[in-house]
Amino acid sequence: MVYGITKAPGHDMNEIIVVEHLSKVFKVARHQRGFGGSIKNLLNTKSTEIKAVDQVSFMIGEGECVGYIGPNGAGKSTTIKMLTGLLVPSSGKIHVSGYVPWRERQKYVGNIGVVFGQRTTLWWDLPVIESFDLLQHIYKIPGDRYKANLDEFRALLDLDAFLNTPVRALSLGQRMRADLCAALLHSPKLLFLDEPTIGLDVVAKERIRQFIRSVNLERRTTILLTTHDLSDVEKLCDRTLIIDRGKILYDGSLDALQQRFGGKRILVVDFAELYPSVQVEGAEIKQSDGRRTMFCFERGNITASELIQRLSQRYRIQDLGVLEPEIEDTVRRIYEEQLLVSDSSSQG
């Protein structure tokens, strides 16, 4: 089974990003090894076509915060590079805020902000504040707006301690905070975030997440976030796009993702007394320790309330709770099942 796209709920807001049947194909030269191979490479260059993005379509509305996730090599970064105008698609259409990114790049970049977790947009040898001042001139930010934005971001991101420090001397967490400020000084309506919390400790991650949440909710900035840390998606995004092997596998909310692919849930029951044996139709005992028993059940076969009702009719219950599967496990299950489908299709 190849998963179809589950559409996210409709929006009243305007669509800022419209992507239709987007594809990107790279030609990779096939090289032969050794001295003889090098001669053959000069005389007969052969190449292999690799589809990094394959017929991808989606829309993102004004004010949304969307997580764009997938394994390494899935096509995330290639999509982002096309959306930001760095790459030209092989086919398909992109319209972002009324622009075609690679055709109108000079005008377009003044309306977006971009943060790449593994590279900085700041000047390496300059103090942070001088990089900000340069960006004011590059983006032609009016003085009053520049001052208001800088003052707000200084407070939210706690920048004062290193504003006069050269970028090369910043810690990773400090640099990420400075890059976020730099990306938003010109008040873009759209922000692309590529692995913004990569390599950060727990405290630094939470500070970055709080800032992103504030910008999204208070400024209504539309955000497209790529990350391998699914905690970022859980805490920031109302909607998730999952891509693998260049194709969109899922488009919808995390709650709907868990409902559709979440698989087994765990019901933890603390009984009021010690029973020699506890059994219930629709669930299996995963673990039992004294008066506490953990029942495993399939989401599609029985609801938690039905299971609790069956147990309460037979036993006295003191306390209980339902454990949902980790979102990482759910996404991993989609990847693994899709891989099995792809492999069986190619063998057939």
Short mmCIF file of C-alpha atoms in Angstrom, two decimals:
data_model
loop_
_atom_site.label_atom_id
_atom_site.label_comp_id
_atom_site.label_asym_id
_atom_site.label_seq_id
_atom_site.Cartn_x
_atom_site.Cartn_y
_atom_site.Cartn_z
CA MET A 1 0.00 0.00 0.00
CA VAL A 2 1.32 3.41 -0.95
CA TYR A 3 -0.04 6.03 1.40
CA GLY A 4 -2.16 8.75 -0.15
CA ILE A 5 -2.05 12.31 1.05
CA THR A 6 -4.32 13.13 3.95
CA LYS A 7 -5.23 16.74 3.38
CA ALA A 8 -4.97 19.13 6.28
CA PRO A 9 -8.12 20.98 7.29
CA GLY A 10 -9.01 23.90 5.02
CA HIS A 11 -7.90 27.40 5.90
CA ASP A 12 -9.58 30.76 5.78
CA MET A 13 -6.20 32.42 5.35
CA ASN A 14 -4.53 33.19 2.06
CA GLU A 15 -2.19 30.63 0.59
CA ILE A 16 1.39 31.93 0.75
CA ILE A 17 3.11 28.86 -0.75
CA VAL A 18 1.60 26.96 -3.68
CA VAL A 19 3.60 23.99 -5.01
CA GLU A 20 2.26 21.96 -7.95
CA HIS A 21 3.83 18.76 -9.32
CA LEU A 22 7.31 19.92 -8.36
CA SER A 23 10.22 17.74 -9.48
CA LYS A 24 13.99 18.04 -9.42
CA VAL A 25 16.23 15.61 -11.28
CA PHE A 26 20.01 15.59 -10.88
CA LYS A 27 22.34 14.00 -13.39
CA VAL A 28 25.22 12.18 -11.69
CA ALA A 29 28.20 11.16 -13.81
CA ARG A 30 29.12 7.47 -13.74
CA HIS A 31 32.89 7.13 -13.30
CA GLN A 32 34.99 4.04 -13.83
CA ARG A 33 37.97 3.44 -11.57
CA GLY A 34 41.65 3.08 -12.44
CA PHE A 35 43.84 4.54 -15.18
CA GLY A 36 41.94 2.78 -17.96
CA GLY A 37 38.68 3.90 -16.43
CA SER A 38 39.81 7.51 -16.38
CA ILE A 39 40.52 7.36 -20.12
CA LYS A 40 37.07 5.88 -20.75
CA ASN A 41 35.52 8.61 -18.60
CA LEU A 42 37.06 11.26 -20.87
CA LEU A 43 35.85 9.58 -24.05
CA ASN A 44 32.45 8.34 -22.96
CA THR A 45 30.73 10.22 -20.13
CA LYS A 46 27.63 8.43 -18.91
CA SER A 47 25.30 9.73 -16.25
CA THR A 48 22.51 8.48 -14.04
CA GLU A 49 19.38 10.49 -13.30
CA ILE A 50 18.38 10.80 -9.66
CA LYS A 51 14.93 12.14 -8.74
CA ALA A 52 15.49 14.16 -5.58
CA VAL A 53 11.92 15.52 -5.62
CA ASP A 54 9.18 13.69 -7.52
CA GLN A 55 5.81 15.34 -8.33
CA VAL A 56 5.43 17.07 -4.96
CA SER A 57 2.32 19.23 -4.42
CA PHE A 58 1.18 21.15 -1.34
CA MET A 59 -0.11 24.53 -0.19
CA ILE A 60 0.73 26.47 2.96
CA GLY A 61 -1.54 29.20 4.27
CA GLU A 62 -0.69 32.50 5.89
CA GLY A 63 0.29 32.11 9.55
CA GLU A 64 0.78 28.35 9.46
CA CYS A 65 3.76 26.62 11.06
CA VAL A 66 4.40 23.44 9.08
CA GLY A 67 6.92 20.71 9.82
CA TYR A 68 8.60 19.20 6.75
CA ILE A 69 10.22 15.94 7.82
CA GLY A 70 11.84 12.90 6.30
CA PRO A 71 14.99 10.77 6.48
CA ASN A 72 18.33 11.85 5.02
CA GLY A 73 18.11 11.99 1.24
CA ALA A 74 14.31 12.24 1.24
CA GLY A 75 14.22 15.52 -0.68
CA LYS A 76 13.68 18.05 2.12
CA SER A 77 16.69 20.28 1.48
CA THR A 78 16.18 20.16 -2.29
CA THR A 79 12.60 21.35 -1.83
CA ILE A 80 13.72 24.18 0.46
CA LYS A 81 16.40 25.26 -2.00
CA MET A 82 13.81 25.47 -4.77
CA LEU A 83 11.39 27.37 -2.53
CA THR A 84 14.09 29.88 -1.60
CA GLY A 85 15.21 30.34 -5.23
CA LEU A 86 18.59 28.62 -4.90
CA LEU A 87 17.65 25.81 -7.32
CA VAL A 88 15.61 25.79 -10.51
CA PRO A 89 13.04 22.94 -10.68
CA SER A 90 13.20 20.37 -13.46
CA SER A 91 9.41 20.63 -13.78
CA GLY A 92 6.37 21.83 -11.88
CA LYS A 93 5.33 25.19 -10.46
CA ILE A 94 6.09 27.24 -7.36
CA HIS A 95 4.37 30.48 -6.38
CA VAL A 96 5.43 32.05 -3.08
CA SER A 97 3.79 35.31 -2.02
CA GLY A 98 3.12 36.06 -5.68
CA TYR A 99 6.70 35.38 -6.80
CA VAL A 100 8.34 32.63 -8.80
CA PRO A 101 11.44 32.30 -6.58
CA TRP A 102 14.19 31.53 -9.13
CA ARG A 103 12.89 34.05 -11.70
CA GLU A 104 12.42 37.02 -9.37
CA ARG A 105 15.02 36.16 -6.78
CA GLN A 106 16.27 39.68 -6.05
CA LYS A 107 12.78 40.98 -5.21
CA TYR A 108 11.69 37.73 -3.65
CA VAL A 109 14.44 37.39 -1.01
CA GLY A 110 13.38 40.68 0.54
CA ASN A 111 10.13 38.99 1.60
CA ILE A 112 11.55 35.85 3.20
CA GLY A 113 13.87 34.89 6.04
CA VAL A 114 16.08 31.79 5.96
CA VAL A 115 18.02 30.05 8.73
CA PHE A 116 20.26 27.07 8.01
CA GLY A 117 21.27 25.27 11.20
CA GLN A 118 24.68 24.21 9.90
CA ARG A 119 25.77 27.51 8.30
CA THR A 120 25.50 31.14 9.27
CA THR A 121 24.36 34.14 7.25
CA LEU A 122 26.40 36.48 9.45
CA TRP A 123 29.87 37.85 8.70
CA TRP A 124 32.38 35.56 10.39
CA ASP A 125 34.90 38.17 11.56
CA LEU A 126 32.51 40.99 12.44
CA PRO A 127 30.79 41.55 15.79
CA VAL A 128 27.16 40.45 15.74
CA ILE A 129 25.78 44.00 15.95
CA GLU A 130 27.79 45.08 12.89
CA SER A 131 26.35 42.18 10.89
CA PHE A 132 22.88 43.39 11.89
CA ASP A 133 23.74 46.94 10.81
CA LEU A 134 24.92 45.67 7.42
CA LEU A 135 21.68 43.75 6.98
CA GLN A 136 19.73 46.93 7.65
CA HIS A 137 21.42 48.55 4.65
CA ILE A 138 21.16 45.44 2.45
CA TYR A 139 17.42 45.07 3.05
CA LYS A 140 16.88 48.85 3.23
CA ILE A 141 15.05 48.53 6.54
CA PRO A 142 13.66 51.87 7.79
CA GLY A 143 15.45 53.06 10.93
CA ASP A 144 12.41 52.96 13.22
CA ARG A 145 11.45 49.43 12.16
CA TYR A 146 15.04 48.22 12.46
CA LYS A 147 15.34 49.61 15.99
CA ALA A 148 11.95 48.22 17.08
CA ASN A 149 12.70 44.74 15.71
CA LEU A 150 16.23 44.67 17.13
CA ASP A 151 15.05 45.78 20.59
CA GLU A 152 12.31 43.12 20.59
CA PHE A 153 14.60 40.32 19.45
CA ARG A 154 17.39 41.35 21.83
CA ALA A 155 14.97 40.82 24.71
CA LEU A 156 13.37 37.62 23.43
CA LEU A 157 16.66 35.97 22.47
CA ASP A 158 18.83 37.49 25.22
CA LEU A 159 21.40 38.82 22.73
CA ASP A 160 23.02 41.61 24.75
CA ALA A 161 25.71 39.41 26.28
CA PHE A 162 27.35 38.76 22.88
CA LEU A 163 26.22 41.59 20.56
CA ASN A 164 29.78 42.92 20.38
CA THR A 165 31.41 39.49 20.04
CA PRO A 166 32.75 38.35 16.63
CA VAL A 167 30.57 35.66 15.10
CA ARG A 168 33.51 33.22 14.96
CA ALA A 169 33.74 33.33 18.77
CA LEU A 170 30.08 32.48 19.44
CA SER A 171 28.86 29.16 20.78
CA LEU A 172 26.47 27.20 18.58
CA GLY A 173 23.48 28.26 20.66
CA GLN A 174 24.50 31.93 20.55
CA ARG A 175 25.03 31.79 16.80
CA MET A 176 21.62 30.26 16.22
CA ARG A 177 19.96 33.01 18.25
CA ALA A 178 21.86 35.64 16.28
CA ASP A 179 20.93 33.99 12.96
CA LEU A 180 17.25 33.94 13.92
CA CYS A 181 17.38 37.64 14.73
CA ALA A 182 19.18 38.36 11.44
CA ALA A 183 16.56 36.44 9.44
CA LEU A 184 13.71 38.47 10.91
CA LEU A 185 15.10 42.01 11.10
CA HIS A 186 13.37 42.99 7.84
CA SER A 187 9.99 41.62 9.05
CA PRO A 188 9.52 38.86 6.47
CA LYS A 189 6.12 37.24 6.22
CA LEU A 190 7.67 33.84 5.49
CA LEU A 191 10.47 32.08 7.40
CA PHE A 192 12.31 28.93 6.28
CA LEU A 193 14.05 27.05 9.09
CA ASP A 194 16.40 24.20 8.20
CA GLU A 195 17.44 22.23 11.32
CA PRO A 196 17.36 25.28 13.65
CA THR A 197 17.99 23.23 16.83
CA ILE A 198 20.62 20.81 15.51
CA GLY A 199 23.42 20.23 18.03
CA LEU A 200 21.87 22.40 20.75
CA ASP A 201 21.47 21.40 24.38
CA VAL A 202 18.04 21.13 26.00
CA VAL A 203 18.01 24.67 27.42
CA ALA A 204 19.11 26.26 24.13
CA LYS A 205 16.54 24.23 22.17
CA GLU A 206 13.72 25.38 24.41
CA ARG A 207 14.75 29.05 24.07
CA ILE A 208 14.79 28.74 20.27
CA ARG A 209 11.41 26.98 20.25
CA GLN A 210 9.83 29.65 22.44
CA PHE A 211 11.09 32.35 20.10
CA ILE A 212 9.81 30.56 16.98
CA ARG A 213 6.43 30.02 18.65
CA SER A 214 6.25 33.72 19.59
CA VAL A 215 7.10 34.89 16.06
CA ASN A 216 4.50 32.55 14.55
CA LEU A 217 1.68 33.44 16.93
CA GLU A 218 2.26 37.14 17.56
CA ARG A 219 3.61 38.25 14.18
CA ARG A 220 1.63 35.71 12.14
CA THR A 221 4.85 34.78 10.35
CA THR A 222 4.39 31.71 8.16
CA ILE A 223 7.03 29.08 8.96
CA LEU A 224 8.25 26.01 7.10
CA LEU A 225 10.46 23.94 9.39
CA THR A 226 12.66 21.01 8.43
CA THR A 227 14.12 18.99 11.28
CA HIS A 228 15.20 15.53 12.41
CA ASP A 229 14.12 16.35 15.98
CA LEU A 230 10.46 15.46 16.05
CA SER A 231 10.10 17.24 19.39
CA ASP A 232 10.44 20.47 17.38
CA VAL A 233 7.46 19.43 15.26
CA GLU A 234 5.38 18.32 18.25
CA LYS A 235 5.91 21.60 20.10
CA LEU A 236 5.74 24.03 17.19
CA CYS A 237 3.72 22.70 14.26
CA ASP A 238 -0.01 22.21 13.76
CA ARG A 239 0.61 20.41 10.50
CA THR A 240 3.20 17.97 9.18
CA LEU A 241 4.40 17.05 5.70
CA ILE A 242 6.32 13.77 5.50
CA ILE A 243 8.51 13.17 2.46
CA ASP A 244 10.48 10.05 1.53
CA ARG A 245 12.28 9.17 -1.71
CA GLY A 246 11.15 12.48 -3.17
CA LYS A 247 7.41 11.86 -2.66
CA ILE A 248 4.96 13.23 -0.10
CA LEU A 249 3.69 10.37 2.07
CA TYR A 250 1.52 12.37 4.46
CA ASP A 251 0.04 15.85 4.81
CA GLY A 252 -1.99 16.54 7.93
CA SER A 253 -1.94 17.10 11.67
CA LEU A 254 0.17 15.15 14.15
CA ASP A 255 -3.00 14.02 15.94
CA ALA A 256 -4.37 12.59 12.70
CA LEU A 257 -1.00 10.99 12.03
CA GLN A 258 -1.14 9.19 15.36
CA GLN A 259 -4.75 8.18 14.78
CA ARG A 260 -3.96 6.71 11.37
CA PHE A 261 -0.52 5.18 11.90
CA GLY A 262 -0.01 5.19 15.65
CA GLY A 263 -0.49 1.46 16.02
CA LYS A 264 -0.48 0.06 19.54
CA ARG A 265 -1.32 2.06 22.65
CA ILE A 266 -0.62 1.21 26.27
CA LEU A 267 -3.18 1.32 29.10
CA VAL A 268 -1.53 1.44 32.54
CA VAL A 269 -3.87 0.26 35.31
CA ASP A 270 -3.29 0.40 39.08
CA PHE A 271 -5.79 -2.02 40.61
CA ALA A 272 -7.26 -1.35 44.06
CA GLU A 273 -6.26 -4.84 45.19
CA LEU A 274 -3.93 -7.63 44.12
CA TYR A 275 -5.61 -10.03 41.71
CA PRO A 276 -4.09 -13.44 40.92
CA SER A 277 -4.97 -12.98 37.25
CA VAL A 278 -6.33 -10.10 35.16
CA GLN A 279 -7.59 -10.65 31.64
CA VAL A 280 -9.66 -8.55 29.24
CA GLU A 281 -10.83 -9.05 25.67
CA GLY A 282 -9.21 -6.74 23.13
CA ALA A 283 -5.86 -6.30 24.88
CA GLU A 284 -2.73 -8.20 25.79
CA ILE A 285 -0.74 -7.91 29.00
CA LYS A 286 2.55 -6.22 28.23
CA GLN A 287 3.87 -6.10 31.80
CA SER A 288 2.58 -6.85 35.27
CA ASP A 289 4.14 -5.85 38.59
CA GLY A 290 2.12 -6.23 41.75
CA ARG A 291 -1.11 -4.28 41.45
CA ARG A 292 0.07 -2.43 38.30
CA THR A 293 -0.56 -3.97 34.88
CA MET A 294 0.20 -2.56 31.44
CA PHE A 295 -2.19 -3.60 28.67
CA CYS A 296 -1.26 -3.30 24.99
CA PHE A 297 -4.09 -2.73 22.49
CA GLU A 298 -4.55 -1.80 18.83
CA ARG A 299 -6.04 1.63 18.21
CA GLY A 300 -8.20 0.37 15.35
CA ASN A 301 -9.66 -2.60 17.27
CA ILE A 302 -10.87 -1.04 20.51
CA THR A 303 -10.99 2.39 22.11
CA ALA A 304 -9.40 3.17 25.47
CA SER A 305 -12.81 3.97 26.99
CA GLU A 306 -14.23 0.59 25.90
CA LEU A 307 -11.24 -1.21 27.39
CA ILE A 308 -11.52 0.71 30.66
CA GLN A 309 -15.24 -0.08 30.85
CA ARG A 310 -14.57 -3.82 30.43
CA LEU A 311 -11.90 -3.77 33.13
CA SER A 312 -13.99 -1.76 35.60
CA GLN A 313 -16.85 -4.25 35.29
CA ARG A 314 -14.54 -7.04 36.53
CA TYR A 315 -12.00 -5.38 38.80
CA ARG A 316 -11.69 -2.49 41.25
CA ILE A 317 -9.46 0.20 39.74
CA GLN A 318 -7.50 2.76 41.75
CA ASP A 319 -5.83 4.72 38.92
CA LEU A 320 -5.10 4.46 35.21
CA GLY A 321 -3.52 6.24 32.26
CA VAL A 322 -3.11 5.87 28.50
CA LEU A 323 0.35 6.05 26.88
CA GLU A 324 0.43 7.08 23.24
CA PRO A 325 3.20 5.71 20.99
CA GLU A 326 6.13 8.06 20.52
CA ILE A 327 5.83 10.19 17.40
CA GLU A 328 9.30 8.95 16.38
CA ASP A 329 8.00 5.38 16.39
CA THR A 330 4.97 6.36 14.32
CA VAL A 331 7.05 8.13 11.66
CA ARG A 332 9.59 5.29 11.63
CA ARG A 333 6.74 2.86 11.02
CA ILE A 334 5.61 4.86 7.98
CA TYR A 335 9.15 4.89 6.57
CA GLU A 336 9.63 1.16 7.13
CA GLU A 337 6.28 0.15 5.66
CA GLN A 338 6.80 2.44 2.66
CA LEU A 339 10.27 0.91 2.16
CA LEU A 340 8.80 -2.59 2.19
CA VAL A 341 6.16 -1.58 -0.34
CA SER A 342 8.76 0.00 -2.63
CA ASP A 343 11.06 -3.03 -2.43
CA SER A 344 8.27 -5.52 -3.13
CA SER A 345 7.06 -3.42 -6.06
CA SER A 346 10.54 -3.31 -7.62
CA GLN A 347 10.95 -7.08 -7.21
CA GLY A 348 7.56 -7.71 -8.79
#
